Amino acid sequence: MAIAENYDEVLQGKYPAKEHARKVAKWIIDKGGDKNGTIYLEAQKQKLQEDNDSEAPFRQRRYFFYLSGCELPDSYLTYEIATDKLTLFVPPVEPDEVIWSGLPMSPKEAKAKYDIDECKTTKEVNPHLASETESARSTIYAIQEQVSDDITFLSYNEKEFSLLKPAIEYSRVTKSDYEIALIRKANVISTTAHVNVMKAAAKAKNECELEAVFLKSCVERNAKNQAYHSIVAAGENGATLHYVHNADTIKNQNLLLLDAGCEVDCYASDITRTFPIKGDFTTESLAIYNIVLDMQKQCIDALKAGVLWDSIHELAHKIAIKGLLDLGILKGDAQAIFKARTSVAFFPHGLGHYLGMDTHDTGGNANYADKDSMFRYLRVRGTLPARSVITVEPGIYFCRFIIEPYLKDAEQSKFIDEKVLEKYWSVGGVRIEDNILIVEGGVENLTPTPKEVDEIVKLVKEG
Ligand code: GLY
Ligand code: MN
Ligand code: MN
């Protein structure tokens, strides 16, 4: 059976905080760190909105969550490397708070829920740090800007602020079974939401109605947080890569580009589908759709552990070039076009990014200063390890702001047939995005959302 395929069964266990703590500690020790050190992390604080007594939306700090699985604000943790002891500190009972919010989770309940050795209240953080544990008087590992003013590390000989953050960022790239199960569950819920949008599209009069269908489908499955702002773009709005206005009237546009994904227990899904709003592609939109689908399928088929992501991104460009040459939008020699980077005008972003607790997850080693336009926005550089999860999201866009400078540059415009291009502006953009688990020798696609032409047309038409 594939990794964490039965996600409900896997999620009956606990989030593997201890396994993650050990992984992070090993990275620190491998870098020459202190075997007797202590890791210290803080949860995000619950804040109020400015000039208002309502709570601001809360997003747990990912570094803290990775070593605790705890979603509570204002909490703390320590992990003593030598004794393998993970201690969580949760907020104590504050009588004034209980009036409004009910009783908080008790240390006993927290100990039962999370994969930890001990749970105390946050009143005990400083005494605990000062106590004569085996780790005292050694090194404390923390994240510089994530240590509250009232926290004291007085009993530690060394305070180390440069290793913990990269240790967690590196560790997060390869996922445990539990993390894969969470991403899988988020994908299943988001898939239902995508399908519901396809079914509702033909009757919609405005993009915002379709955004509402997506959000409702997630919230009613208890996935209350989105991993990112949904992109619900009809027609030419699809050419804006991160369009978030989502409020244009739907009239005669042909395609809808929907890039949306919910979060489950801090883990993201990130899915894009593009489909004809009334169920009928135009000749032009279908031709572009088929090129993007081909780019995506061939790239997914080429993936396995150890593959160089940069080369898969190049493969996507080569398929795009062939497709655009066949349509006559591009003209000339495929290799010369590839070398001139002309396809970047139509596919300006990277092929994908790691996915996990963040939509654009840690550890990608992007180089946003790369002088090569083909790689500047590639969020992952280098080889992909087994158990990483990466999005594969090729696209072709007809964005005047991006393409027009190419038309004005003689070295680029010689490869573009402006007359043929004229027919394609109304396509807007096509992107297809799945979440792919890398394994030894291949992949597993975690995104079950329909994408074949006949499937999506049927869903839209049957409503
Ligand atoms: N939804 C943002 C992205 O695909 O990267
Ligand atoms: Mn993405
Ligand atoms: Mn996306």
Tab-separated table of C-alpha atoms and ligand atoms in Angstrom:
chain	number	residue	atom	x	y	z
A	1	MET	CA	0.000	0.000	0.000
A	2	ALA	CA	1.163	3.521	-0.726
A	3	ILE	CA	2.438	5.757	2.071
A	4	ALA	CA	-0.323	6.836	4.481
A	5	GLU	CA	-2.981	5.924	1.924
A	6	ASN	CA	-5.632	5.275	4.528
A	7	TYR	CA	-5.283	8.707	6.052
A	8	ASP	CA	-8.086	8.306	8.599
A	9	GLU	CA	-6.291	5.358	10.133
A	10	VAL	CA	-2.952	7.189	10.274
A	11	LEU	CA	-4.576	10.286	11.759
A	12	GLN	CA	-6.017	8.270	14.637
A	13	GLY	CA	-2.494	8.303	16.049
A	14	LYS	CA	-0.660	11.353	17.352
A	15	TYR	CA	1.203	13.961	15.334
A	16	PRO	CA	4.821	12.658	15.497
A	17	ALA	CA	6.305	15.556	17.443
A	18	LYS	CA	8.981	13.388	19.044
A	19	GLU	CA	10.139	11.939	15.727
A	20	HIS	CA	10.398	15.493	14.392
A	21	ALA	CA	12.302	16.692	17.475
A	22	ARG	CA	14.820	13.863	17.052
A	23	LYS	CA	15.242	14.665	13.362
A	24	VAL	CA	15.884	18.341	14.100
A	25	ALA	CA	18.308	17.477	16.935
A	26	LYS	CA	20.221	15.092	14.667
A	27	TRP	CA	20.680	17.840	12.082
A	28	ILE	CA	22.053	20.172	14.784
A	29	ILE	CA	24.441	17.512	16.123
A	30	ASP	CA	25.587	16.598	12.606
A	31	LYS	CA	26.528	20.266	12.201
A	32	GLY	CA	28.745	20.013	15.287
A	33	GLY	CA	26.068	21.005	17.808
A	34	ASP	CA	25.931	20.115	21.500
A	35	LYS	CA	24.625	16.599	22.295
A	36	ASN	CA	23.568	17.901	25.702
A	37	GLY	CA	21.766	20.901	24.266
A	38	THR	CA	18.150	21.939	24.707
A	39	ILE	CA	15.804	23.091	21.946
A	40	TYR	CA	13.424	25.909	22.875
A	41	LEU	CA	10.415	27.071	20.818
A	42	GLU	CA	7.451	29.376	21.333
A	43	ALA	CA	3.970	29.230	19.841
A	44	GLN	CA	2.490	32.264	18.154
A	45	LYS	CA	0.849	34.761	20.536
A	46	GLN	CA	-2.856	35.405	20.363
A	47	LYS	CA	-3.186	39.077	19.456
A	48	LEU	CA	-6.074	41.511	19.390
A	49	GLN	CA	-7.010	43.499	16.336
A	50	GLU	CA	-5.740	47.050	16.394
A	51	ASP	CA	-8.046	49.451	18.303
A	52	ASN	CA	-10.522	46.652	18.861
A	53	ASP	CA	-11.165	43.989	21.476
A	54	SER	CA	-11.686	41.137	19.006
A	55	GLU	CA	-9.020	38.549	18.474
A	56	ALA	CA	-6.983	38.772	15.286
A	57	PRO	CA	-7.039	35.667	13.064
A	58	PHE	CA	-4.631	33.157	14.551
A	59	ARG	CA	-2.038	31.190	12.609
A	60	GLN	CA	0.152	28.824	14.586
A	61	ARG	CA	3.872	29.282	14.261
A	62	ARG	CA	5.132	26.457	12.086
A	63	TYR	CA	8.478	25.965	13.853
A	64	PHE	CA	6.645	25.353	17.123
A	65	PHE	CA	3.971	23.137	15.587
A	66	TYR	CA	6.565	20.893	13.939
A	67	LEU	CA	7.954	19.805	17.320
A	68	SER	CA	4.641	19.696	19.186
A	69	GLY	CA	1.592	19.223	16.952
A	70	CYS	CA	0.014	21.728	19.341
A	71	GLU	CA	-2.330	24.352	17.902
A	72	LEU	CA	-2.704	26.366	21.147
A	73	PRO	CA	-1.544	29.996	21.133
A	74	ASP	CA	0.822	31.304	23.824
A	75	SER	CA	2.414	27.903	24.475
A	76	TYR	CA	6.086	26.873	24.721
A	77	LEU	CA	8.189	23.747	24.396
A	78	THR	CA	11.592	22.419	25.323
A	79	TYR	CA	13.345	19.336	24.007
A	80	GLU	CA	16.345	18.056	25.913
A	81	ILE	CA	18.458	16.242	23.377
A	82	ALA	CA	20.435	13.941	25.688
A	83	THR	CA	17.430	12.660	27.607
A	84	ASP	CA	15.086	12.763	24.589
A	85	LYS	CA	12.579	14.660	26.727
A	86	LEU	CA	9.912	16.814	25.108
A	87	THR	CA	8.042	19.159	27.452
A	88	LEU	CA	5.070	21.288	26.472
A	89	PHE	CA	3.852	24.329	28.415
A	90	VAL	CA	0.216	25.344	27.903
A	91	PRO	CA	-1.585	28.461	29.189
A	92	PRO	CA	-2.943	28.073	32.752
A	93	VAL	CA	-6.536	28.648	33.821
A	94	GLU	CA	-7.232	32.407	33.978
A	95	PRO	CA	-10.585	32.853	35.773
A	96	ASP	CA	-11.421	36.036	33.829
A	97	GLU	CA	-10.874	34.201	30.562
A	98	VAL	CA	-12.970	31.195	31.544
A	99	ILE	CA	-16.028	33.453	31.819
A	100	TRP	CA	-15.810	34.128	28.098
A	101	SER	CA	-14.004	31.187	26.612
A	102	GLY	CA	-14.619	28.233	28.905
A	103	LEU	CA	-11.867	26.141	30.434
A	104	PRO	CA	-8.594	25.874	28.483
A	105	MET	CA	-6.977	22.534	27.746
A	106	SER	CA	-5.437	21.210	30.967
A	107	PRO	CA	-1.864	19.871	31.094
A	108	LYS	CA	-3.340	16.412	31.666
A	109	GLU	CA	-5.482	16.654	28.537
A	110	ALA	CA	-2.547	18.025	26.572
A	111	LYS	CA	-0.306	15.180	27.716
A	112	ALA	CA	-2.893	12.692	26.436
A	113	LYS	CA	-3.386	14.494	23.119
A	114	TYR	CA	0.164	15.313	22.034
A	115	ASP	CA	3.261	13.176	21.513
A	116	ILE	CA	5.149	14.663	24.488
A	117	ASP	CA	6.751	13.418	27.691
A	118	GLU	CA	5.455	16.025	30.073
A	119	CYS	CA	3.086	18.979	30.118
A	120	LYS	CA	3.215	21.917	32.494
A	121	THR	CA	1.659	25.367	32.463
A	122	THR	CA	3.390	28.378	30.985
A	123	LYS	CA	3.991	29.721	34.527
A	124	GLU	CA	6.641	27.024	34.790
A	125	VAL	CA	8.686	27.852	31.701
A	126	ASN	CA	11.350	29.970	33.416
A	127	PRO	CA	11.657	27.702	36.480
A	128	HIS	CA	11.963	24.728	34.127
A	129	LEU	CA	14.689	26.443	32.094
A	130	ALA	CA	16.547	27.246	35.313
A	131	SER	CA	16.171	23.790	36.817
A	132	GLU	CA	18.972	21.317	37.340
A	133	THR	CA	18.152	19.053	34.433
A	134	GLU	CA	20.879	17.083	32.708
A	135	SER	CA	20.880	19.678	29.980
A	136	ALA	CA	21.310	22.669	32.239
A	137	ARG	CA	24.577	24.587	31.869
A	138	SER	CA	24.939	23.362	28.280
A	139	THR	CA	23.610	24.988	25.074
A	140	ILE	CA	20.138	26.368	24.439
A	141	TYR	CA	19.024	26.365	20.803
A	142	ALA	CA	16.356	28.944	19.954
A	143	ILE	CA	15.184	31.203	17.134
A	144	GLN	CA	16.434	34.731	17.819
A	145	GLU	CA	13.315	36.700	16.941
A	146	GLN	CA	11.012	34.133	18.541
A	147	VAL	CA	12.011	34.429	22.203
A	148	SER	CA	9.753	36.510	24.476
A	149	ASP	CA	11.301	39.292	26.566
A	150	ASP	CA	10.415	37.605	29.861
A	151	ILE	CA	12.187	34.348	29.012
A	152	THR	CA	15.569	33.808	30.634
A	153	PHE	CA	18.265	31.395	29.499
A	154	LEU	CA	20.494	32.245	32.497
A	155	SER	CA	21.455	28.687	33.372
A	156	TYR	CA	22.822	27.912	29.910
A	157	ASN	CA	26.495	28.431	29.096
A	158	GLU	CA	25.821	28.865	25.395
A	159	LYS	CA	22.913	30.499	23.619
A	160	GLU	CA	22.823	29.449	19.981
A	161	PHE	CA	20.476	31.249	17.588
A	162	SER	CA	21.690	30.241	14.131
A	163	LEU	CA	21.108	26.465	13.899
A	164	LEU	CA	17.557	25.724	15.006
A	165	LYS	CA	15.723	27.558	12.230
A	166	PRO	CA	17.628	25.942	9.334
A	167	ALA	CA	17.461	22.581	11.139
A	168	ILE	CA	13.652	22.713	11.167
A	169	GLU	CA	13.453	24.108	7.635
A	170	TYR	CA	15.626	21.289	6.333
A	171	SER	CA	13.782	18.605	8.328
A	172	ARG	CA	10.412	19.759	7.034
A	173	VAL	CA	11.294	18.891	3.425
A	174	THR	CA	10.879	15.131	3.936
A	175	LYS	CA	7.523	14.195	5.353
A	176	SER	CA	6.537	11.610	7.961
A	177	ASP	CA	3.552	9.303	7.318
A	178	TYR	CA	1.355	11.494	9.494
A	179	GLU	CA	2.220	14.643	7.553
A	180	ILE	CA	1.506	12.871	4.266
A	181	ALA	CA	-1.857	11.759	5.663
A	182	LEU	CA	-2.720	15.374	6.548
A	183	ILE	CA	-1.791	16.604	3.057
A	184	ARG	CA	-3.788	13.766	1.559
A	185	LYS	CA	-6.829	14.657	3.651
A	186	ALA	CA	-6.548	18.344	2.696
A	187	ASN	CA	-6.410	17.253	-0.953
A	188	VAL	CA	-9.536	15.114	-0.616
A	189	ILE	CA	-11.527	17.973	0.947
A	190	SER	CA	-10.242	20.490	-1.613
A	191	THR	CA	-11.111	18.082	-4.414
A	192	THR	CA	-14.748	17.994	-3.321
A	193	ALA	CA	-14.677	21.795	-3.243
A	194	HIS	CA	-13.144	22.016	-6.740
A	195	VAL	CA	-15.766	19.605	-8.102
A	196	ASN	CA	-18.551	21.616	-6.462
A	197	VAL	CA	-17.235	24.774	-8.157
A	198	MET	CA	-17.184	22.996	-11.539
A	199	LYS	CA	-20.799	21.938	-10.994
A	200	ALA	CA	-21.862	25.467	-10.002
A	201	ALA	CA	-19.929	27.372	-12.672
A	202	ALA	CA	-22.439	27.445	-15.515
A	203	LYS	CA	-25.016	29.316	-13.421
A	204	ALA	CA	-22.645	31.741	-11.701
A	205	LYS	CA	-22.910	35.444	-12.449
A	206	ASN	CA	-19.810	36.551	-10.570
A	207	GLU	CA	-16.455	35.066	-9.577
A	208	CYS	CA	-17.273	35.664	-5.902
A	209	GLU	CA	-20.159	33.178	-6.034
A	210	LEU	CA	-17.714	30.471	-7.023
A	211	GLU	CA	-15.267	31.482	-4.317
A	212	ALA	CA	-18.161	31.076	-1.864
A	213	VAL	CA	-18.915	27.571	-3.176
A	214	PHE	CA	-15.292	26.591	-2.620
A	215	LEU	CA	-15.112	28.003	0.900
A	216	LYS	CA	-18.452	26.501	1.923
A	217	SER	CA	-17.382	23.062	0.741
A	218	CYS	CA	-14.252	23.263	2.902
A	219	VAL	CA	-15.801	24.801	6.005
A	220	GLU	CA	-18.657	22.282	6.112
A	221	ARG	CA	-16.013	19.551	6.200
A	222	ASN	CA	-14.420	21.326	9.161
A	223	ALA	CA	-11.488	22.616	7.097
A	224	LYS	CA	-11.917	26.209	8.265
A	225	ASN	CA	-8.595	27.605	7.104
A	226	GLN	CA	-7.452	28.061	3.553
A	227	ALA	CA	-3.792	27.436	2.784
A	228	TYR	CA	-3.706	30.700	0.766
A	229	HIS	CA	-6.087	33.209	-0.801
A	230	SER	CA	-8.165	31.507	-3.478
A	231	ILE	CA	-7.677	32.613	-7.073
A	232	VAL	CA	-11.012	32.555	-8.898
A	233	ALA	CA	-10.268	34.060	-12.279
A	234	ALA	CA	-12.616	34.143	-15.257
A	235	GLY	CA	-11.302	34.723	-18.776
A	236	GLU	CA	-8.385	37.138	-19.058
A	237	ASN	CA	-8.144	37.457	-15.261
A	238	GLY	CA	-6.502	34.028	-15.426
A	239	ALA	CA	-3.440	35.704	-16.920
A	240	THR	CA	-2.708	37.423	-13.581
A	241	LEU	CA	-0.771	34.769	-11.690
A	242	HIS	CA	-1.950	35.657	-8.190
A	243	TYR	CA	-5.298	37.277	-9.028
A	244	VAL	CA	-7.231	37.600	-5.750
A	245	HIS	CA	-9.894	40.197	-6.604
A	246	ASN	CA	-12.391	37.380	-7.341
A	247	ALA	CA	-15.283	39.760	-7.951
A	248	ASP	CA	-15.679	40.220	-11.698
A	249	THR	CA	-18.942	39.614	-13.474
A	250	ILE	CA	-19.070	36.347	-15.392
A	251	LYS	CA	-20.546	36.850	-18.838
A	252	ASN	CA	-18.940	35.524	-21.954
A	253	GLN	CA	-15.551	34.453	-20.651
A	254	ASN	CA	-14.653	30.938	-21.712
A	255	LEU	CA	-12.367	29.579	-18.969
A	256	LEU	CA	-12.292	29.713	-15.206
A	257	LEU	CA	-8.953	29.281	-13.463
A	258	LEU	CA	-9.461	28.142	-9.873
A	259	ASP	CA	-6.373	27.893	-7.666
A	260	ALA	CA	-7.565	27.031	-4.179
A	261	GLY	CA	-6.777	24.639	-1.361
A	262	CYS	CA	-7.732	24.199	2.254
A	263	GLU	CA	-5.529	23.431	5.194
A	264	VAL	CA	-5.991	20.496	7.590
A	265	ASP	CA	-4.284	20.808	10.990
A	266	CYS	CA	-1.719	23.270	9.599
A	267	TYR	CA	-0.997	21.222	6.445
A	268	ALA	CA	-1.755	22.646	3.023
A	269	SER	CA	-3.221	21.529	-0.246
A	270	ASP	CA	-2.566	23.658	-3.330
A	271	ILE	CA	-4.641	22.711	-6.359
A	272	THR	CA	-5.370	24.490	-9.627
A	273	ARG	CA	-7.939	23.493	-12.187
A	274	THR	CA	-8.930	25.379	-15.324
A	275	PHE	CA	-12.184	24.530	-17.070
A	276	PRO	CA	-14.762	26.010	-19.480
A	277	ILE	CA	-17.363	27.911	-17.479
A	278	LYS	CA	-20.279	26.727	-19.601
A	279	GLY	CA	-18.724	23.370	-20.450
A	280	ASP	CA	-17.510	24.143	-23.973
A	281	PHE	CA	-13.890	24.895	-24.762
A	282	THR	CA	-13.091	27.117	-27.735
A	283	THR	CA	-10.650	25.733	-30.299
A	284	GLU	CA	-7.979	27.991	-28.814
A	285	SER	CA	-8.669	27.275	-25.140
A	286	LEU	CA	-8.757	23.525	-25.753
A	287	ALA	CA	-5.461	23.634	-27.632
A	288	ILE	CA	-3.763	25.499	-24.766
A	289	TYR	CA	-5.382	23.228	-22.176
A	290	ASN	CA	-4.025	20.149	-23.913
A	291	ILE	CA	-0.502	21.566	-24.028
A	292	VAL	CA	-0.553	22.366	-20.296
A	293	LEU	CA	-1.997	18.938	-19.450
A	294	ASP	CA	0.757	17.341	-21.524
A	295	MET	CA	3.389	19.443	-19.744
A	296	GLN	CA	2.025	18.385	-16.387
A	297	LYS	CA	1.690	14.680	-17.145
A	298	GLN	CA	5.111	14.343	-18.730
A	299	CYS	CA	6.759	16.199	-15.857
A	300	ILE	CA	5.020	14.048	-13.232
A	301	ASP	CA	6.045	10.902	-15.120
A	302	ALA	CA	9.688	12.044	-15.118
A	303	LEU	CA	9.834	12.512	-11.333
A	304	LYS	CA	11.404	10.192	-8.781
A	305	ALA	CA	13.730	10.538	-5.804
A	306	GLY	CA	17.050	12.052	-6.810
A	307	VAL	CA	15.801	13.824	-9.927
A	308	LEU	CA	17.048	17.359	-10.559
A	309	TRP	CA	14.021	19.661	-10.325
A	310	ASP	CA	15.676	22.257	-12.560
A	311	SER	CA	15.719	19.707	-15.383
A	312	ILE	CA	12.002	18.922	-14.973
A	313	HIS	CA	11.275	22.640	-15.196
A	314	GLU	CA	13.288	22.688	-18.444
A	315	LEU	CA	11.271	19.718	-19.690
A	316	ALA	CA	8.044	21.676	-19.103
A	317	HIS	CA	9.417	24.549	-21.188
A	318	LYS	CA	10.435	22.195	-23.992
A	319	ILE	CA	6.933	20.704	-24.161
A	320	ALA	CA	5.422	24.210	-24.100
A	321	ILE	CA	7.680	25.275	-26.957
A	322	LYS	CA	6.701	22.277	-29.053
A	323	GLY	CA	3.008	22.888	-28.390
A	324	LEU	CA	3.186	26.610	-29.155
A	325	LEU	CA	5.175	25.873	-32.333
A	326	ASP	CA	2.497	23.406	-33.454
A	327	LEU	CA	-0.141	26.118	-32.968
A	328	GLY	CA	1.950	28.671	-34.822
A	329	ILE	CA	2.142	31.089	-31.868
A	330	LEU	CA	5.885	30.461	-31.806
A	331	LYS	CA	7.926	30.122	-34.986
A	332	GLY	CA	11.491	29.086	-35.711
A	333	ASP	CA	13.802	26.471	-34.264
A	334	ALA	CA	12.758	24.879	-30.948
A	335	GLN	CA	16.289	24.822	-29.574
A	336	ALA	CA	16.924	28.432	-30.513
A	337	ILE	CA	13.656	29.434	-28.821
A	338	PHE	CA	14.628	27.496	-25.701
A	339	LYS	CA	18.012	29.205	-25.661
A	340	ALA	CA	16.480	32.658	-26.131
A	341	ARG	CA	14.090	31.938	-23.194
A	342	THR	CA	11.123	33.096	-25.303
A	343	SER	CA	8.805	30.535	-23.676
A	344	VAL	CA	9.220	32.426	-20.377
A	345	ALA	CA	6.855	35.025	-21.876
A	346	PHE	CA	4.074	32.419	-21.760
A	347	PHE	CA	5.197	30.371	-18.733
A	348	PRO	CA	6.819	32.966	-16.462
A	349	HIS	CA	6.695	31.164	-13.092
A	350	GLY	CA	8.415	28.081	-11.731
A	351	LEU	CA	7.091	24.565	-12.244
A	352	GLY	CA	6.326	24.166	-8.545
A	353	HIS	CA	7.378	24.349	-4.926
A	354	TYR	CA	7.599	22.171	-1.856
A	355	LEU	CA	4.321	21.845	0.002
A	356	GLY	CA	3.749	21.192	3.685
A	357	MET	CA	2.828	23.420	6.588
A	358	ASP	CA	3.408	26.377	4.296
A	359	THR	CA	2.028	26.468	0.783
A	360	HIS	CA	5.450	27.540	-0.422
A	361	ASP	CA	7.231	25.271	2.012
A	362	THR	CA	10.734	25.529	3.403
A	363	GLY	CA	13.959	24.085	2.059
A	364	GLY	CA	13.661	24.943	-1.642
A	365	ASN	CA	16.874	26.982	-2.009
A	366	ALA	CA	15.376	29.326	-4.581
A	367	ASN	CA	17.596	31.934	-6.208
A	368	TYR	CA	15.357	34.918	-6.905
A	369	ALA	CA	18.403	36.865	-8.096
A	370	ASP	CA	19.168	34.349	-10.848
A	371	LYS	CA	20.031	36.265	-14.022
A	372	ASP	CA	18.496	33.454	-16.081
A	373	SER	CA	14.828	34.387	-16.522
A	374	MET	CA	13.852	30.727	-16.869
A	375	PHE	CA	14.965	29.905	-13.321
A	376	ARG	CA	14.401	33.150	-11.400
A	377	TYR	CA	11.060	32.099	-9.971
A	378	LEU	CA	11.838	28.421	-9.553
A	379	ARG	CA	11.190	27.953	-5.841
A	380	VAL	CA	13.033	24.634	-5.612
A	381	ARG	CA	16.564	24.144	-6.938
A	382	GLY	CA	18.457	20.863	-6.845
A	383	THR	CA	17.470	17.229	-6.403
A	384	LEU	CA	14.271	16.018	-4.783
A	385	PRO	CA	14.522	13.608	-1.857
A	386	ALA	CA	12.114	10.703	-1.266
A	387	ARG	CA	9.179	11.792	0.917
A	388	SER	CA	9.261	15.378	-0.244
A	389	VAL	CA	5.950	16.755	-1.519
A	390	ILE	CA	6.125	19.141	-4.435
A	391	THR	CA	3.525	20.870	-6.587
A	392	VAL	CA	3.644	20.345	-10.340
A	393	GLU	CA	1.876	23.371	-11.793
A	394	PRO	CA	2.767	24.258	-15.355
A	395	GLY	CA	0.811	27.027	-17.023
A	396	ILE	CA	0.500	28.999	-20.219
A	397	TYR	CA	-0.730	32.575	-19.958
A	398	PHE	CA	-1.572	35.356	-22.353
A	399	CYS	CA	-0.699	38.367	-20.250
A	400	ARG	CA	-0.161	41.579	-22.227
A	401	PHE	CA	2.022	43.121	-19.530
A	402	ILE	CA	4.444	40.190	-19.753
A	403	ILE	CA	4.303	39.383	-23.476
A	404	GLU	CA	4.361	42.888	-24.982
A	405	PRO	CA	7.987	43.623	-24.007
A	406	TYR	CA	8.957	40.420	-25.859
A	407	LEU	CA	7.104	41.714	-28.931
A	408	LYS	CA	9.153	44.918	-28.767
A	409	ASP	CA	12.474	43.072	-28.520
A	410	ALA	CA	13.746	42.012	-31.964
A	411	GLU	CA	15.668	39.022	-30.565
A	412	GLN	CA	12.431	37.694	-29.061
A	413	SER	CA	9.749	38.881	-31.460
A	414	LYS	CA	11.300	36.959	-34.348
A	415	PHE	CA	10.112	33.785	-32.588
A	416	ILE	CA	6.519	34.985	-31.999
A	417	ASP	CA	3.793	35.195	-34.649
A	418	GLU	CA	1.748	38.198	-33.518
A	419	LYS	CA	-1.100	37.468	-35.890
A	420	VAL	CA	-1.618	33.977	-34.553
A	421	LEU	CA	-1.130	35.229	-30.982
A	422	GLU	CA	-4.000	37.689	-31.499
A	423	LYS	CA	-6.521	34.813	-31.382
A	424	TYR	CA	-5.319	33.662	-27.957
A	425	TRP	CA	-5.539	36.719	-25.671
A	426	SER	CA	-9.078	35.817	-24.608
A	427	VAL	CA	-7.906	32.413	-23.332
A	428	GLY	CA	-6.371	34.284	-20.390
A	429	GLY	CA	-4.419	31.559	-18.631
A	430	VAL	CA	-4.390	27.820	-18.096
A	431	ARG	CA	-2.703	26.262	-15.086
A	432	ILE	CA	-3.078	22.702	-13.783
A	433	GLU	CA	-1.605	21.990	-10.363
A	434	ASP	CA	-1.292	18.744	-8.411
A	435	ASN	CA	0.529	17.837	-5.198
A	436	ILE	CA	3.052	15.091	-5.790
A	437	LEU	CA	4.722	12.828	-3.246
A	438	ILE	CA	8.226	11.829	-4.334
A	439	VAL	CA	9.179	8.219	-3.583
A	440	GLU	CA	12.074	5.975	-4.574
A	441	GLY	CA	11.705	5.200	-8.263
A	442	GLY	CA	8.609	7.319	-8.868
A	443	VAL	CA	5.814	9.398	-7.429
A	444	GLU	CA	2.400	9.241	-5.910
A	445	ASN	CA	-0.110	11.874	-6.928
A	446	LEU	CA	-1.931	13.072	-3.791
A	447	THR	CA	-4.436	15.140	-5.792
A	448	PRO	CA	-7.488	13.192	-6.986
A	449	THR	CA	-9.177	16.250	-8.565
A	450	PRO	CA	-10.489	15.519	-12.102
A	451	LYS	CA	-8.471	17.088	-14.923
A	452	GLU	CA	-9.128	15.056	-18.074
A	453	VAL	CA	-11.055	17.066	-20.683
A	454	ASP	CA	-14.041	14.714	-20.818
A	455	GLU	CA	-14.257	14.524	-17.005
A	456	ILE	CA	-14.301	18.265	-16.392
A	457	VAL	CA	-16.652	18.956	-19.299
A	458	LYS	CA	-19.068	16.335	-17.938
A	459	LEU	CA	-18.993	17.806	-14.420
A	460	VAL	CA	-19.659	21.329	-15.677
A	461	LYS	CA	-22.401	20.309	-18.091
A	462	GLU	CA	-24.239	18.027	-15.685
A	463	GLY	CA	-24.063	20.704	-12.986
B	1	GLY	N1	-1.457	28.995	-4.953
B	1	GLY	C1	-0.174	29.549	-5.023
B	1	GLY	C2	0.724	28.732	-5.824
B	1	GLY	O1	0.269	27.901	-6.570
B	1	GLY	O2	1.906	28.800	-5.717
B	2	MN	MN	1.421	26.203	-5.999
B	3	MN	MN	-1.701	27.100	-6.410
